Coordinates of C-alpha atoms in Angstrom, one line a residue:
X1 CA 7.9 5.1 -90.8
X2 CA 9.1 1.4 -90.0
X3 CA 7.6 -1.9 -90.7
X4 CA 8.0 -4.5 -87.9
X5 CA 7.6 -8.3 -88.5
X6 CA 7.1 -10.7 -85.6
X7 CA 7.5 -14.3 -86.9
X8 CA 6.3 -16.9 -84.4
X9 CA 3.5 -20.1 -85.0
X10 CA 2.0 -19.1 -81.8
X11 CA -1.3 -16.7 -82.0
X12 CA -0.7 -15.5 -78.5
X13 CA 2.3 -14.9 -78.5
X14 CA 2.0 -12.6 -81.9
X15 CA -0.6 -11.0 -80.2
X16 CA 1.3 -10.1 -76.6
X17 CA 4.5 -9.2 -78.3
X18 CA 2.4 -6.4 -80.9
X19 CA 1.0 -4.9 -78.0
X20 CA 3.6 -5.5 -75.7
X21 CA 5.5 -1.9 -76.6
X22 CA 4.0 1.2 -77.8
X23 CA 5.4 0.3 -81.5
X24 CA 4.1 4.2 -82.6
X25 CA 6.2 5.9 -80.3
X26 CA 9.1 3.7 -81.4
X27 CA 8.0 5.1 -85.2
X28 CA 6.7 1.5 -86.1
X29 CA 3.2 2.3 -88.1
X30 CA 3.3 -0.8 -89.6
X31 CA 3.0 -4.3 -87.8
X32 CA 3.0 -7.8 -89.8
X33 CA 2.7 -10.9 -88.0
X34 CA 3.3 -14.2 -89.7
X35 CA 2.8 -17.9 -88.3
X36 CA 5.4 -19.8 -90.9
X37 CA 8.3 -19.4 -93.0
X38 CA 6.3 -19.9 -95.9
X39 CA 4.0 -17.1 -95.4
X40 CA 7.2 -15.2 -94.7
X41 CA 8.9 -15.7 -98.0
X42 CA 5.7 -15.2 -100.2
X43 CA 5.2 -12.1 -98.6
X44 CA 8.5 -10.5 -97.1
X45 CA 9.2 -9.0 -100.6
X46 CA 6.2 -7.0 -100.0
X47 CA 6.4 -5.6 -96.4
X48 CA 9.9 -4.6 -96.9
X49 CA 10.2 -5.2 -92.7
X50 CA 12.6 -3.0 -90.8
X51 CA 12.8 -5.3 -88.2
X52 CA 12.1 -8.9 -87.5
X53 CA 11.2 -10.5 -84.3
X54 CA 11.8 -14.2 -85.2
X55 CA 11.0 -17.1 -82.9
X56 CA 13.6 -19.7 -82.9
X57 CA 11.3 -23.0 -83.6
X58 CA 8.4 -21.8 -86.4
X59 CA 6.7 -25.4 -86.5
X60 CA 8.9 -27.8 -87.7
X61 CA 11.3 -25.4 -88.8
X62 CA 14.3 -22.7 -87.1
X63 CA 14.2 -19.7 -87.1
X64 CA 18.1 -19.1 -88.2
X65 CA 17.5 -21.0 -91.4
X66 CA 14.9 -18.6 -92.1
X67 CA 17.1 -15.7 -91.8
X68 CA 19.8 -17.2 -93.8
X69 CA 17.1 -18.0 -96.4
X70 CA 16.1 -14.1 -96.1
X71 CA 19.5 -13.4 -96.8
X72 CA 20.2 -15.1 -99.7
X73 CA 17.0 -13.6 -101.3
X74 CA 18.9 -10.0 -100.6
X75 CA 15.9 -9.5 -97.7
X76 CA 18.1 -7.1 -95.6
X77 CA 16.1 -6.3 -92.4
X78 CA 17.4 -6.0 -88.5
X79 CA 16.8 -9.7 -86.8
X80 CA 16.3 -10.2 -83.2
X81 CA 15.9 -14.2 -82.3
X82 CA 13.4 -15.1 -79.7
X83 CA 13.2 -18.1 -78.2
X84 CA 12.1 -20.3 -74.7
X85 CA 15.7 -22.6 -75.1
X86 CA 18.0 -21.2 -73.2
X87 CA 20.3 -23.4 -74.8
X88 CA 24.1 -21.4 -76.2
X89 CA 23.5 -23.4 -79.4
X90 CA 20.9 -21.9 -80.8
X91 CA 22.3 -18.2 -79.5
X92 CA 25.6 -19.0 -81.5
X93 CA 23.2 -20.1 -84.7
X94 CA 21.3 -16.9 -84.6
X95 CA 24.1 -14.6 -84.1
X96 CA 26.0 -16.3 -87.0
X97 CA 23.1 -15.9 -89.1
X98 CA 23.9 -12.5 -88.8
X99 CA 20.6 -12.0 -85.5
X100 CA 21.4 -8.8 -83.8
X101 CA 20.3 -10.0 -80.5
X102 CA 18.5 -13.5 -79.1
X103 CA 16.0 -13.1 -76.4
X104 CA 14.9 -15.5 -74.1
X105 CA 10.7 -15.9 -73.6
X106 CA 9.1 -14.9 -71.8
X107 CA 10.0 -11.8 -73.6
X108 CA 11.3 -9.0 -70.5
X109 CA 9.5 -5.5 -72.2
X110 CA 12.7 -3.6 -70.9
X111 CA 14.6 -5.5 -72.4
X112 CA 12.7 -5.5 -76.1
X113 CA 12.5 -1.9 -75.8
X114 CA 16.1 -1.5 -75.1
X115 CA 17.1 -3.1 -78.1
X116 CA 14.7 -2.0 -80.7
X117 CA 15.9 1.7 -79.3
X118 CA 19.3 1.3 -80.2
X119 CA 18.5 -1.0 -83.8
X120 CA 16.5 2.6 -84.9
X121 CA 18.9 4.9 -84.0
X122 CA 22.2 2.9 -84.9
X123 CA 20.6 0.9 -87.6
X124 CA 17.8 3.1 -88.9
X125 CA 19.4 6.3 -88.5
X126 CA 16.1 7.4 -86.5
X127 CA 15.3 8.9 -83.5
X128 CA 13.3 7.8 -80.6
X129 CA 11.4 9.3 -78.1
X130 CA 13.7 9.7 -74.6
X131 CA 11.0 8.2 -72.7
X132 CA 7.7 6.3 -73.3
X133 CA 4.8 7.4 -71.4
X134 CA 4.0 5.7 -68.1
X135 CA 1.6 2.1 -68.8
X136 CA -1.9 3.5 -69.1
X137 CA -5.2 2.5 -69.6
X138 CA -6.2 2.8 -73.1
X139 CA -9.6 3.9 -72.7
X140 CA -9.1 5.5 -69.3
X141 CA -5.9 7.5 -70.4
X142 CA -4.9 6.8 -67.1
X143 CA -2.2 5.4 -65.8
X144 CA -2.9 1.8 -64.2
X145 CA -1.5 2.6 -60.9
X146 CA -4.1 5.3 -60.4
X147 CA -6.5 2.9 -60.1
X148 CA -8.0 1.0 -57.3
X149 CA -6.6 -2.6 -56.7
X150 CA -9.7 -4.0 -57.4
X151 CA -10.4 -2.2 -61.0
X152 CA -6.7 -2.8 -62.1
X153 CA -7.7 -6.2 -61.9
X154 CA -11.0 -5.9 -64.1
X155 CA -9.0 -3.9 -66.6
X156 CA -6.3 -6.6 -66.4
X157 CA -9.0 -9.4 -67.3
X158 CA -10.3 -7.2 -69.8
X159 CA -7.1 -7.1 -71.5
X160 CA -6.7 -10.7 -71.4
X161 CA -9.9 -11.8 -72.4
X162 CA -11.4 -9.3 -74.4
X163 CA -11.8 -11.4 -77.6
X164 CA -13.5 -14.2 -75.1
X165 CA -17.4 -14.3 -73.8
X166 CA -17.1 -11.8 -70.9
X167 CA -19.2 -10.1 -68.6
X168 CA -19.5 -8.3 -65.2
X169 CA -21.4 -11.5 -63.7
X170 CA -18.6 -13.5 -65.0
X171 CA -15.7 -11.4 -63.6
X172 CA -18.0 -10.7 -60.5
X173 CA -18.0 -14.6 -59.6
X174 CA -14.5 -15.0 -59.2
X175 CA -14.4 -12.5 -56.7
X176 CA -16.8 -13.9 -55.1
X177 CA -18.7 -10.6 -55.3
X178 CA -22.4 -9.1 -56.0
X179 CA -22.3 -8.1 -59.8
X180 CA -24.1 -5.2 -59.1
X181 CA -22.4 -4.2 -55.9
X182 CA -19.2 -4.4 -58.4
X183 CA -20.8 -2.5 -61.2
X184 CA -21.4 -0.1 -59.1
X185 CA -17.7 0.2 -57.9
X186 CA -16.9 0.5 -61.4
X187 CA -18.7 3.5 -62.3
X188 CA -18.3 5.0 -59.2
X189 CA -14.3 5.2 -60.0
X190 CA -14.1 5.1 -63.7
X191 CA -17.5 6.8 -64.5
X192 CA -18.2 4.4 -67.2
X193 CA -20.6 1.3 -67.1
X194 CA -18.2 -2.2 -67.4
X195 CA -20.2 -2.7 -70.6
X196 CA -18.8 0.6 -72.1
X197 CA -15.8 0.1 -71.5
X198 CA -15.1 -4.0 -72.4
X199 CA -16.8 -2.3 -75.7
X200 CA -14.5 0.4 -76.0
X201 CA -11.4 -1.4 -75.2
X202 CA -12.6 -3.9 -77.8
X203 CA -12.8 -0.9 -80.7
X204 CA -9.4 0.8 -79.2
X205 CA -8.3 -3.1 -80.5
X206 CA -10.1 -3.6 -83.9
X207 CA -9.0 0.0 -84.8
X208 CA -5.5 -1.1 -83.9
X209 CA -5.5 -3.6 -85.9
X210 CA -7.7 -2.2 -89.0
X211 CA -4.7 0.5 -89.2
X212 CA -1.8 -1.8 -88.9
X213 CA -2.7 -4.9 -90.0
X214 CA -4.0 -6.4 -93.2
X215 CA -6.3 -8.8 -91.8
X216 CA -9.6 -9.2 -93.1
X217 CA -12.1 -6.8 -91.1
X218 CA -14.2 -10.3 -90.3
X219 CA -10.6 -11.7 -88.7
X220 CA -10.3 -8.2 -86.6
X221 CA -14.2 -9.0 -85.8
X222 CA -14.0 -12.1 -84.1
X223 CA -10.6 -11.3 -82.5
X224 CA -12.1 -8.5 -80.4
X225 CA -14.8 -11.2 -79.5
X226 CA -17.8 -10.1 -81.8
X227 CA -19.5 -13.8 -83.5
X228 CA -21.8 -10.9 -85.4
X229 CA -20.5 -8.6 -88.0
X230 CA -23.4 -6.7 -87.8
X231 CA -23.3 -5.8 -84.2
X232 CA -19.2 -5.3 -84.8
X233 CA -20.0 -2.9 -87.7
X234 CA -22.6 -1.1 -85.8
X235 CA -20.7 -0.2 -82.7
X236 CA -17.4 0.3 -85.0
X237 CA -19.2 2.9 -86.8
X238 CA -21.2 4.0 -83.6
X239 CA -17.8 4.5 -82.1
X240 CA -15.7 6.1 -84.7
X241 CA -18.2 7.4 -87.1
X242 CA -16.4 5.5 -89.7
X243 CA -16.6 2.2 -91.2
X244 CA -14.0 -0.2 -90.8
X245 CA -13.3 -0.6 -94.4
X246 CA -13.1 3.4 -94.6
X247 CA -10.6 4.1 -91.6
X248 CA -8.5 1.6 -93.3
X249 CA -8.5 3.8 -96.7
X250 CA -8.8 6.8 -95.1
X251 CA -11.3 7.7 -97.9
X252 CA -14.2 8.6 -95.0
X253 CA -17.0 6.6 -96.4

């Protein structure tokens, strides 16, 4: 229903704040991330965005030029500044720029949520769930506090790292544990090998990103941590009985 821009020149911080909310709920199904102003202007025409989550320093550039630059292309959109300055300056820049709110970084999720709530129904003439459902596991469909101390934190690792060279025996050694002896922990609480699910929590990603993203399904590849696109393609279409190209369409080849 609503496109969501997050404008910011760092990678991880485009990638924690498009995962940070459950943007679906909210009725964002489309999310565009950006790392410049330039790749903003050539392409804002295009994605029409709802709402833009724009970091105060973009490079060498601010983030309230931008918007004024938005504005006099007739871009009308919903900005929220973001920024790690806690400084009144640049808070007096974006709200004269016309910046519906400026948040500091870290970014506080209850916060974020808050406002995007209120820019959907008072700006967007939307409506929005009354409550999200509780943090879960995305593969488990559980949620996190269910779980043991001691898988939270594998499942927290996962989620961190899962576009990195990870394993059991890695995890296992900073616990200072038996990889085995923690394998079996594992499936005795989750009944699912670690290898399934660092695999499945890496396709619950790509597919994420195939739907909502334009990037190139060799980008989504290598972001969920697969150096082979044959072995990403195989367990894709292992996983979802689908190719990546053909969820995307929606055409089922």
């Amino acid at each position: 229903m609503y496109t969501l821009m997050i404008v910011d020149d760092e990678p991880v911080i485009l990638e924690g704040i498009s995962r940070l909310l459950d943007w679906k709920a909210l009725g964002f199904q489309r999310i565009k991330t950006a790392k410049s102003c330039f790749e903003v202007i050539s392409q804002v025409v295009d994605w029409e965005p709802d709402v833009c989550l724009v970091d105060v320093c973009i490079g060498d550039e601010l983030g309230y030029e931008l918007i004024n630059h938005l504005n006099g292309m007739g871009i009308r959109s919903n900005y929220i500044m973001m920024s790690g300055y806690d400084e009144f300056s640049y808070a007096c820049e974006a709200l004269r720029c016309g910046a519906l709110d400026y948040l500091l970084k870290p970014i506080d999720k209850e916060m974020l949520e808050k406002r995007i709530r209120q820019v959907v129904v008072e700006k967007l003439n939307g409506t929005v769930p009354e409550e999200l459902g509780k943090d879960e596991d995305p593969v488990f469909r559980r949620p996190f506090e269910e779980l043991s101390p001691l898988v939270r934190k594998i499942v927290m690792i996962v989620g961190l790292e899962f576009g990195q060279h990870i394993s059991l025996k890695s995890i296992a050694g900073r616990f200072r544990m038996n990889p085995t002896y923690l394998g079996q922990i594992f499936i005795k609480e989750t009944g699912m090998k670690f290898s399934e699910y660092l695999m499945a929590y890496r396709m619950s990603v790509a597919k994420d990103k195939i739907l909502n993203t334009d990037e190139k399904v060799s980008v989504v590849a290598a972001e969920v941590g697969y150096t082979n696109m044959n072995y990403f393609y195989q367990h894709f279409q292992g996983f979802y009985h689908i190719t990546p190209s053909g969820m995307r369409t929606g055409n089922g080849e």
